[in-house]
Amino acid sequence: MLDLLKLLKKDEVYKAIVPSFLGYRYMYRFKDLIRIEKGKAFLLGNEAIARGAIEGGIGVASAYPGTPSSEIVEALTTISKDLGIYVEWSINEKVAFEVAFAAAITGVRSLVAMKHVGLNVAADPLMSSAYTGVNEGFVIVSADDPSMWSSQNEQDNRFYGMHAYIPVFEPYGPGEAKELVKYSLEFSSKIKHPVIFRSTTRISHTRGVVDLGPIPKSVKVKGEFGKELRFALVPAVSRKNKLALLERWRKISEEVEHCPFNFLEGDGKHLIIAPGVAYSHVREAIQFLGVKAKILKLSSVYPIPEAMLLKAVSDVDDVVIIEELDPVTELQVRSILHKKNITIRVAGKDLVEYPYELSIERVVEVLSKFYNVPNPLLQTKAGGTKGIEVPARPPTFCPGCPYRPLFFEIRRYINREKLPYIASGDIGCYALSLNEPYKLQDLIIEMGGSIGLANGLSKVTDDMVFSFIGDSTFFHAGMPALANAIYNRSPQVVVILDNQIVAMTGHQPSPSTVMEGKKAIAIEDVVKGLGVEFIRVVDPFEIDDVRRSISEAVKYVREKKMPAVIIARRRCALVILRDLRRRSIMLEPCYIDQEKCIGCGTCYNWFACPAISKVDGSNKAVIDPSLCVGCGSCVIICPVNAIKLPKGTEPRKLKELWR
Amino acid sequence: MVLNIVIVGVGGQGLLSMAQLIGWASVESGTNVLVAETHGLSQRGGSVIVHVRLGDASSPLIPVGRGNIMLALELLEAARYVNYMRNDGVAVVNKKLIKPNIPGVRVEREENVINTLKGTVKNTYFIDASTKALEEGNPVGANMVILGFLGNMLERAGVLQEGLLGKYAGSIGRGSLAEINSKLYEWGYSLASQQVSNELINSIKSWLLKEVP
C-alpha cells in the first residue's frame, strides 16, 4: 500500500467490510449489512440513523416521507421482514406518530421519522406524549432543512423540545448519528419519556463512514397495554400528569450531564460552543485560522448540560456560540450564566446570522472576527461565475412526466378562454408547475393547503379556483378539506394528480399504490363517498380528454356552485422507466422532422420538455436523444405533426409499454 | 490532509452514483470519505452539486475556492460552480451543454464557456463523454467516462487501490448495461492515462500533504 494512502487513513485498522462477506457483489445495500456486526460501512446519514435504530432494538417504525427524512424508514422497510419488526409508511405524520407512540406505551421500542414541517402535523400527539410518558424507548426523528433545499420554511425544531418538555439530541455527522440514535432510545427507555432526535439535511444526506455494531438477536415486537389511567388525558388526569412530567424533566436535566456525546476538547482562553452539525464546521474552521480553542461540543441540544457549561466557562475569557438557525443554545447559555451571576462576554447570534445553513466559510468568517485574525478563505459567495452569464436552471418535470401534458393543456385552456382564475397549489412534484411556461401554482403553503385555501378563496373572490393536489397529499391532508368544500358548498375545480406513488421523495407507496400486502384505495371511491357529484378520471397523455373534462368541470362549478373533481391518473415516469429497465427495454428517442417543423415553438416554449430545444440560429426544434425517454407524449401537441415516434414504433405498442 | 472533489451537473445525469462509487472505492482503499448529496426537489433536472471530501474532513461541505478536482457532466454547471475550485486545480468536463428548460432562455456560446473554464482552472480536460456514451448504447453513461478519468488520476496519485473503482463502475446496471458502463469507464481511464501528465499527478500528491485544502 502506498504511503499517501496511509496519510488519508483515519486509523490503522481501517477496513471496510464488504466484498469478503458478500462474495460476488462489490457494492452493498443497507439490507446486506444486517448480518454484519462490526467493521466500517459507507452509509447515508439517514441509513446510519436507521442502523442505529435496529442496533438499538426497535420493534416498530413508522413515517410519512418528506425530504430530508425519507431514507430512514425506506432503509427500515428493506429489513423489516428479516428482522421481524413492523415498519409502515403511514398516511401522514400525525398517524405515523400515533403508530409508533402506541408501540412505546405498550412496551415496544419504536421510532417515528418525519421532516421538520411534518412535526407540525404531528404536534398534537407530540405535546400529549410528554404528559403521558412512555413505557419503552420512543424516538421522534425530526429532519430539519436549514437553507430550505426542499421545504417551505426552515423552522428550527429544537424549539419543539422546549415547547413540549421533550429532550432533543442532535449529532454532528453520520457516524455519530448512528450511536446517538441508540443512545436516545436507551435514554427514552430509562426516563420513560419521549425523545426528539433532530437531524438536518447535511447530516441526513451526507454519506460517511459508520462503525457497525451488533443487532439484538431478538427484539420485543408485541407489547401489552396496561390501561393505566395516565393515558386518558381528561383534565383531572392531565393535572396530575403535569407534576409527574416536571419530575421526569428534573431527571432529564441531570441525565444529560452524563451524555457521552457532549464533551469538552482543546484548550485556550476562548470557548467555542458548537451544537450538532456546527461542530463539524468548527473543527475545520479553527484549522483554517490556525487558532487555539476550547470547544464545548453539544449533542444534548435541549436541555444543555448546566454543570458541564459552568465548568467550561470557569477558565475562559469569552464565549462564542456557533449555532445554525435560531439561538436555542444561546438562550439556554445566557439564562444559565445569568442565573449564576457569571458576567463574561458571550457572542452568538450577533455574529452568526440567523438564516440558512452553516458552512466552513461562514464559521471561518465569524471566528476570524471573534479572534481578530485575518480570514484566509475567499470572500466570494457560492454559485458565482467569472466573466460569463450562467442562466438559472430550476428543477422541472422529468421527460415522460404525466404532469407536463396536463399542465400544458390546462394552461392552453385558460389562455384561450381568457378565464380569470387562481391556481391553488400544493406540496409535491406538481409544485414545479409554478415556473414558466405553465405558471399554475399561485399558492403553495403546506400539505393539503390547495383545497383548504380554495375553500376560502372561492368564498371571497369571483375567480375560478383550481386546486392541484397529488394522490399522497390528498390522503395526507386533502380529504378533510374536500369534505369541508362539499359541506360548505365551496365552488372549485379540484384536480387530483394521481401518479400512484409519492414521487418527489423517491417513490414511497401512497394509498393509491397497488402493491402486495396492501389494500389500495381508489380516489374516485373516496371522492364519491364524500359526496362529490362531478367526477372525471382522465389520462393526462390524452390532452383532448383533459380539455373536455376541464371545460365541463368549469361549467359545472359555475352552475352548481359546488366542487368538481378531476382525477388525472398516470404513473410517474421514473417508475415506468425503472420497470422498463428491469425488463431490459430501452425505448428509442422521438425525433423532429426538420422538413415539416415550422418553428412555432409550441413544443419548446409551451410543452417545455427538457429533451426538446430550439436549434441555434433558427426557430426549429430538435430532440436531444440523450434526454428523450421515448414516452411519445409530445407527438400530439405539434400542430403540424412534425414530432415523430422512432421509426418502426407502433403507437399502440408504445401505449402498452409506456403506461 | 483533505482532497476536495466537486461533482456538478444536471439532476438525472447520475451524479449521486458517481459520488457513491468514489465513496465506496475510497472506504475500501482505507480512506475516510464524506459525500454531501442533493436530493428531493433539487434533483428534477435542476442544477446539482455534490461535495466529495477524501481524508480528514469533518465538515461535509467544500469551502468556495478550495476544490481540488471538479468533475462536471455539463458545461453551464461547470461554469456555475467553478468558483468552488482552486486556480491550480483540475477540471474534467463533459463537453455537453444542456439548455435550461426556460422559454426564451439565453445561453452563452459553448466556446465562451470552455474558455472561461480554461481561464479559471489551470488544468482542464474537455471530453466528449455524452457522445461516446450514446454511441456505446447508454445515453446517460457520460458519468462513467468521467469517473474513469478520475479513477486513473487517483490510482496514480495513490489515493485509490488499483482496479477498485473500475470494478464498482462495472457492477452498475443489469446485463449488457453493466458491460457498457465498464467499457465507458475504461475509455475515460485510458484518456486520462494519455492526457494527464506525471507532473500533475505529483501536484495532486502534494495537495494531499497539506493541513488544509
PDB file of N, CA, C and O in Angstrom, chain A residues 565-610:
ATOM      1  N   VAL A 565     -64.439  17.353  -9.284  1.00  0.00           N
ATOM      2  CA  VAL A 565     -63.141  16.681  -9.125  1.00  0.00           C
ATOM      3  C   VAL A 565     -62.718  15.997 -10.419  1.00  0.00           C
ATOM      4  O   VAL A 565     -63.501  15.258 -11.024  1.00  0.00           O
ATOM      5  N   ILE A 566     -61.485  16.267 -10.847  1.00  0.00           N
ATOM      6  CA  ILE A 566     -60.887  15.557 -11.979  1.00  0.00           C
ATOM      7  C   ILE A 566     -59.686  14.782 -11.447  1.00  0.00           C
ATOM      8  O   ILE A 566     -58.813  15.356 -10.780  1.00  0.00           O
ATOM      9  N   ILE A 567     -59.705  13.489 -11.706  1.00  0.00           N
ATOM     10  CA  ILE A 567     -58.569  12.665 -11.278  1.00  0.00           C
ATOM     11  C   ILE A 567     -57.716  12.379 -12.516  1.00  0.00           C
ATOM     12  O   ILE A 567     -58.177  11.729 -13.451  1.00  0.00           O
ATOM     13  N   ALA A 568     -56.505  12.930 -12.542  1.00  0.00           N
ATOM     14  CA  ALA A 568     -55.604  12.744 -13.689  1.00  0.00           C
ATOM     15  C   ALA A 568     -54.654  11.603 -13.327  1.00  0.00           C
ATOM     16  O   ALA A 568     -53.772  11.769 -12.488  1.00  0.00           O
ATOM     17  N   ARG A 569     -54.892  10.453 -13.942  1.00  0.00           N
ATOM     18  CA  ARG A 569     -54.167   9.259 -13.482  1.00  0.00           C
ATOM     19  C   ARG A 569     -53.192   8.737 -14.513  1.00  0.00           C
ATOM     20  O   ARG A 569     -53.557   8.404 -15.629  1.00  0.00           O
ATOM     21  N   ARG A 570     -51.954   8.697 -14.142  1.00  0.00           N
ATOM     22  CA  ARG A 570     -50.907   8.069 -14.957  1.00  0.00           C
ATOM     23  C   ARG A 570     -49.678   7.930 -14.075  1.00  0.00           C
ATOM     24  O   ARG A 570     -49.385   8.809 -13.277  1.00  0.00           O
ATOM     25  N   ARG A 571     -48.973   6.802 -14.244  1.00  0.00           N
ATOM     26  CA  ARG A 571     -47.865   6.532 -13.333  1.00  0.00           C
ATOM     27  C   ARG A 571     -46.676   7.463 -13.583  1.00  0.00           C
ATOM     28  O   ARG A 571     -46.449   7.932 -14.687  1.00  0.00           O
ATOM     29  N   CYS A 572     -45.937   7.690 -12.512  1.00  0.00           N
ATOM     30  CA  CYS A 572     -44.720   8.514 -12.560  1.00  0.00           C
ATOM     31  C   CYS A 572     -43.770   7.947 -13.616  1.00  0.00           C
ATOM     32  O   CYS A 572     -43.547   6.743 -13.691  1.00  0.00           O
ATOM     33  N   ALA A 573     -43.181   8.827 -14.418  1.00  0.00           N
ATOM     34  CA  ALA A 573     -42.282   8.397 -15.498  1.00  0.00           C
ATOM     35  C   ALA A 573     -41.077   7.619 -14.970  1.00  0.00           C
ATOM     36  O   ALA A 573     -40.623   6.661 -15.604  1.00  0.00           O
ATOM     37  N   LEU A 574     -40.586   8.037 -13.814  1.00  0.00           N
ATOM     38  CA  LEU A 574     -39.395   7.360 -13.287  1.00  0.00           C
ATOM     39  C   LEU A 574     -39.715   5.921 -12.886  1.00  0.00           C
ATOM     40  O   LEU A 574     -38.866   5.035 -12.985  1.00  0.00           O
ATOM     41  N   VAL A 575     -40.955   5.693 -12.448  1.00  0.00           N
ATOM     42  CA  VAL A 575     -41.364   4.328 -12.086  1.00  0.00           C
ATOM     43  C   VAL A 575     -41.497   3.481 -13.349  1.00  0.00           C
ATOM     44  O   VAL A 575     -41.071   2.322 -13.386  1.00  0.00           O
ATOM     45  N   ILE A 576     -42.084   4.084 -14.398  1.00  0.00           N
ATOM     46  CA  ILE A 576     -42.219   3.353 -15.666  1.00  0.00           C
ATOM     47  C   ILE A 576     -40.830   2.994 -16.207  1.00  0.00           C
ATOM     48  O   ILE A 576     -40.572   1.864 -16.610  1.00  0.00           O
ATOM     49  N   LEU A 577     -39.925   3.970 -16.170  1.00  0.00           N
ATOM     50  CA  LEU A 577     -38.564   3.723 -16.671  1.00  0.00           C
ATOM     51  C   LEU A 577     -37.871   2.619 -15.874  1.00  0.00           C
ATOM     52  O   LEU A 577     -37.175   1.779 -16.438  1.00  0.00           O
ATOM     53  N   ARG A 578     -38.090   2.638 -14.569  1.00  0.00           N
ATOM     54  CA  ARG A 578     -37.481   1.602 -13.722  1.00  0.00           C
ATOM     55  C   ARG A 578     -38.008   0.221 -14.116  1.00  0.00           C
ATOM     56  O   ARG A 578     -37.257  -0.733 -14.267  1.00  0.00           O
ATOM     57  N   ASP A 579     -39.337   0.149 -14.334  1.00  0.00           N
ATOM     58  CA  ASP A 579     -39.928  -1.134 -14.730  1.00  0.00           C
ATOM     59  C   ASP A 579     -39.398  -1.587 -16.085  1.00  0.00           C
ATOM     60  O   ASP A 579     -39.129  -2.774 -16.290  1.00  0.00           O
ATOM     61  N   LEU A 580     -39.272  -0.639 -17.011  1.00  0.00           N
ATOM     62  CA  LEU A 580     -38.761  -0.987 -18.342  1.00  0.00           C
ATOM     63  C   LEU A 580     -37.314  -1.494 -18.257  1.00  0.00           C
ATOM     64  O   LEU A 580     -36.948  -2.461 -18.908  1.00  0.00           O
ATOM     65  N   ARG A 581     -36.533  -0.810 -17.429  1.00  0.00           N
ATOM     66  CA  ARG A 581     -35.131  -1.237 -17.261  1.00  0.00           C
ATOM     67  C   ARG A 581     -35.047  -2.655 -16.727  1.00  0.00           C
ATOM     68  O   ARG A 581     -34.218  -3.443 -17.148  1.00  0.00           O
ATOM     69  N   ARG A 582     -35.933  -2.962 -15.783  1.00  0.00           N
ATOM     70  CA  ARG A 582     -35.944  -4.312 -15.212  1.00  0.00           C
ATOM     71  C   ARG A 582     -36.233  -5.357 -16.279  1.00  0.00           C
ATOM     72  O   ARG A 582     -35.789  -6.487 -16.187  1.00  0.00           O
ATOM     73  N   ARG A 583     -37.026  -4.930 -17.277  1.00  0.00           N
ATOM     74  CA  ARG A 583     -37.323  -5.867 -18.373  1.00  0.00           C
ATOM     75  C   ARG A 583     -36.319  -5.695 -19.517  1.00  0.00           C
ATOM     76  O   ARG A 583     -36.526  -6.230 -20.607  1.00  0.00           O
ATOM     77  N   SER A 584     -35.244  -4.962 -19.234  1.00  0.00           N
ATOM     78  CA  SER A 584     -34.194  -4.678 -20.237  1.00  0.00           C
ATOM     79  C   SER A 584     -34.744  -4.051 -21.511  1.00  0.00           C
ATOM     80  O   SER A 584     -34.287  -4.332 -22.616  1.00  0.00           O
ATOM     81  N   ILE A 585     -35.755  -3.197 -21.352  1.00  0.00           N
ATOM     82  CA  ILE A 585     -36.312  -2.498 -22.508  1.00  0.00           C
ATOM     83  C   ILE A 585     -35.823  -1.056 -22.483  1.00  0.00           C
ATOM     84  O   ILE A 585     -35.945  -0.374 -21.469  1.00  0.00           O
ATOM     85  N   MET A 586     -35.227  -0.611 -23.577  1.00  0.00           N
ATOM     86  CA  MET A 586     -34.864   0.797 -23.673  1.00  0.00           C
ATOM     87  C   MET A 586     -35.591   1.372 -24.884  1.00  0.00           C
ATOM     88  O   MET A 586     -35.385   0.898 -26.004  1.00  0.00           O
ATOM     89  N   LEU A 587     -36.445   2.358 -24.673  1.00  0.00           N
ATOM     90  CA  LEU A 587     -37.217   2.918 -25.788  1.00  0.00           C
ATOM     91  C   LEU A 587     -36.343   3.870 -26.599  1.00  0.00           C
ATOM     92  O   LEU A 587     -35.509   4.584 -26.054  1.00  0.00           O
ATOM     93  N   GLU A 588     -36.567   3.859 -27.896  1.00  0.00           N
ATOM     94  CA  GLU A 588     -35.830   4.760 -28.784  1.00  0.00           C
ATOM     95  C   GLU A 588     -36.368   6.187 -28.605  1.00  0.00           C
ATOM     96  O   GLU A 588     -37.548   6.376 -28.301  1.00  0.00           O
ATOM     97  N   PRO A 589     -35.514   7.185 -28.811  1.00  0.00           N
ATOM     98  CA  PRO A 589     -35.992   8.567 -28.682  1.00  0.00           C
ATOM     99  C   PRO A 589     -36.883   8.991 -29.860  1.00  0.00           C
ATOM    100  O   PRO A 589     -36.761   8.456 -30.967  1.00  0.00           O
ATOM    101  N   CYS A 590     -37.768   9.939 -29.615  1.00  0.00           N
ATOM    102  CA  CYS A 590     -38.564  10.540 -30.685  1.00  0.00           C
ATOM    103  C   CYS A 590     -37.661  11.497 -31.470  1.00  0.00           C
ATOM    104  O   CYS A 590     -36.556  11.805 -31.039  1.00  0.00           O
ATOM    105  N   TYR A 591     -38.130  11.969 -32.612  1.00  0.00           N
ATOM    106  CA  TYR A 591     -37.328  12.921 -33.374  1.00  0.00           C
ATOM    107  C   TYR A 591     -38.249  13.917 -34.069  1.00  0.00           C
ATOM    108  O   TYR A 591     -39.472  13.717 -34.142  1.00  0.00           O
ATOM    109  N   ILE A 592     -37.662  15.005 -34.565  1.00  0.00           N
ATOM    110  CA  ILE A 592     -38.457  16.036 -35.232  1.00  0.00           C
ATOM    111  C   ILE A 592     -38.097  16.073 -36.718  1.00  0.00           C
ATOM    112  O   ILE A 592     -36.919  16.180 -37.074  1.00  0.00           O
ATOM    113  N   ASP A 593     -39.112  15.961 -37.536  1.00  0.00           N
ATOM    114  CA  ASP A 593     -38.936  16.030 -38.983  1.00  0.00           C
ATOM    115  C   ASP A 593     -38.636  17.485 -39.336  1.00  0.00           C
ATOM    116  O   ASP A 593     -39.535  18.342 -39.296  1.00  0.00           O
ATOM    117  N   GLN A 594     -37.382  17.767 -39.640  1.00  0.00           N
ATOM    118  CA  GLN A 594     -36.947  19.150 -39.853  1.00  0.00           C
ATOM    119  C   GLN A 594     -37.620  19.802 -41.069  1.00  0.00           C
ATOM    120  O   GLN A 594     -37.749  21.014 -41.132  1.00  0.00           O
ATOM    121  N   GLU A 595     -38.028  18.972 -42.019  1.00  0.00           N
ATOM    122  CA  GLU A 595     -38.740  19.485 -43.196  1.00  0.00           C
ATOM    123  C   GLU A 595     -40.091  20.056 -42.791  1.00  0.00           C
ATOM    124  O   GLU A 595     -40.510  21.121 -43.240  1.00  0.00           O
ATOM    125  N   LYS A 596     -40.747  19.290 -41.916  1.00  0.00           N
ATOM    126  CA  LYS A 596     -42.113  19.655 -41.528  1.00  0.00           C
ATOM    127  C   LYS A 596     -42.172  20.773 -40.483  1.00  0.00           C
ATOM    128  O   LYS A 596     -43.125  21.532 -40.428  1.00  0.00           O
ATOM    129  N   CYS A 597     -41.157  20.824 -39.613  1.00  0.00           N
ATOM    130  CA  CYS A 597     -41.188  21.767 -38.485  1.00  0.00           C
ATOM    131  C   CYS A 597     -41.283  23.204 -39.013  1.00  0.00           C
ATOM    132  O   CYS A 597     -40.506  23.622 -39.871  1.00  0.00           O
ATOM    133  N   ILE A 598     -42.268  23.963 -38.460  1.00  0.00           N
ATOM    134  CA  ILE A 598     -42.453  25.341 -38.922  1.00  0.00           C
ATOM    135  C   ILE A 598     -41.876  26.353 -37.914  1.00  0.00           C
ATOM    136  O   ILE A 598     -42.028  27.556 -38.070  1.00  0.00           O
ATOM    137  N   GLY A 599     -41.250  25.808 -36.836  1.00  0.00           N
ATOM    138  CA  GLY A 599     -40.607  26.695 -35.874  1.00  0.00           C
ATOM    139  C   GLY A 599     -41.585  27.520 -35.055  1.00  0.00           C
ATOM    140  O   GLY A 599     -41.279  28.646 -34.667  1.00  0.00           O
ATOM    141  N   CYS A 600     -42.771  26.979 -34.752  1.00  0.00           N
ATOM    142  CA  CYS A 600     -43.769  27.743 -33.988  1.00  0.00           C
ATOM    143  C   CYS A 600     -43.417  27.816 -32.499  1.00  0.00           C
ATOM    144  O   CYS A 600     -43.897  28.691 -31.791  1.00  0.00           O
ATOM    145  N   GLY A 601     -42.582  26.885 -32.028  1.00  0.00           N
ATOM    146  CA  GLY A 601     -42.148  26.929 -30.629  1.00  0.00           C
ATOM    147  C   GLY A 601     -43.120  26.321 -29.630  1.00  0.00           C
ATOM    148  O   GLY A 601     -42.862  26.366 -28.424  1.00  0.00           O
ATOM    149  N   THR A 602     -44.234  25.763 -30.103  1.00  0.00           N
ATOM    150  CA  THR A 602     -45.193  25.151 -29.161  1.00  0.00           C
ATOM    151  C   THR A 602     -44.494  24.119 -28.282  1.00  0.00           C
ATOM    152  O   THR A 602     -44.701  24.092 -27.067  1.00  0.00           O
ATOM    153  N   CYS A 603     -43.637  23.305 -28.878  1.00  0.00           N
ATOM    154  CA  CYS A 603     -43.013  22.215 -28.113  1.00  0.00           C
ATOM    155  C   CYS A 603     -41.969  22.732 -27.121  1.00  0.00           C
ATOM    156  O   CYS A 603     -41.984  22.341 -25.961  1.00  0.00           O
ATOM    157  N   TYR A 604     -41.052  23.621 -27.571  1.00  0.00           N
ATOM    158  CA  TYR A 604     -40.018  24.036 -26.610  1.00  0.00           C
ATOM    159  C   TYR A 604     -40.443  25.191 -25.718  1.00  0.00           C
ATOM    160  O   TYR A 604     -39.931  25.339 -24.616  1.00  0.00           O
ATOM    161  N   ASN A 605     -41.413  26.009 -26.160  1.00  0.00           N
ATOM    162  CA  ASN A 605     -41.835  27.123 -25.303  1.00  0.00           C
ATOM    163  C   ASN A 605     -42.997  26.783 -24.385  1.00  0.00           C
ATOM    164  O   ASN A 605     -43.080  27.293 -23.269  1.00  0.00           O
ATOM    165  N   TRP A 606     -43.939  25.947 -24.853  1.00  0.00           N
ATOM    166  CA  TRP A 606     -45.163  25.732 -24.076  1.00  0.00           C
ATOM    167  C   TRP A 606     -45.275  24.337 -23.474  1.00  0.00           C
ATOM    168  O   TRP A 606     -45.794  24.172 -22.383  1.00  0.00           O
ATOM    169  N   PHE A 607     -44.790  23.350 -24.212  1.00  0.00           N
ATOM    170  CA  PHE A 607     -44.786  21.991 -23.672  1.00  0.00           C
ATOM    171  C   PHE A 607     -43.579  21.846 -22.748  1.00  0.00           C
ATOM    172  O   PHE A 607     -43.687  21.307 -21.652  1.00  0.00           O
ATOM    173  N   ALA A 608     -42.439  22.365 -23.232  1.00  0.00           N
ATOM    174  CA  ALA A 608     -41.222  22.501 -22.416  1.00  0.00           C
ATOM    175  C   ALA A 608     -40.706  21.208 -21.815  1.00  0.00           C
ATOM    176  O   ALA A 608     -40.482  21.111 -20.615  1.00  0.00           O
ATOM    177  N   CYS A 609     -40.510  20.222 -22.662  1.00  0.00           N
ATOM    178  CA  CYS A 609     -39.820  19.010 -22.208  1.00  0.00           C
ATOM    179  C   CYS A 609     -38.321  19.285 -22.284  1.00  0.00           C
ATOM    180  O   CYS A 609     -37.850  19.879 -23.261  1.00  0.00           O
ATOM    181  N   PRO A 610     -37.557  18.877 -21.246  1.00  0.00           N
ATOM    182  CA  PRO A 610     -36.112  19.161 -21.263  1.00  0.00           C
ATOM    183  C   PRO A 610     -35.406  18.568 -22.489  1.00  0.00           C
ATOM    184  O   PRO A 610     -34.340  19.056 -22.878  1.00  0.00           O
TER     185      PRO A 610
END
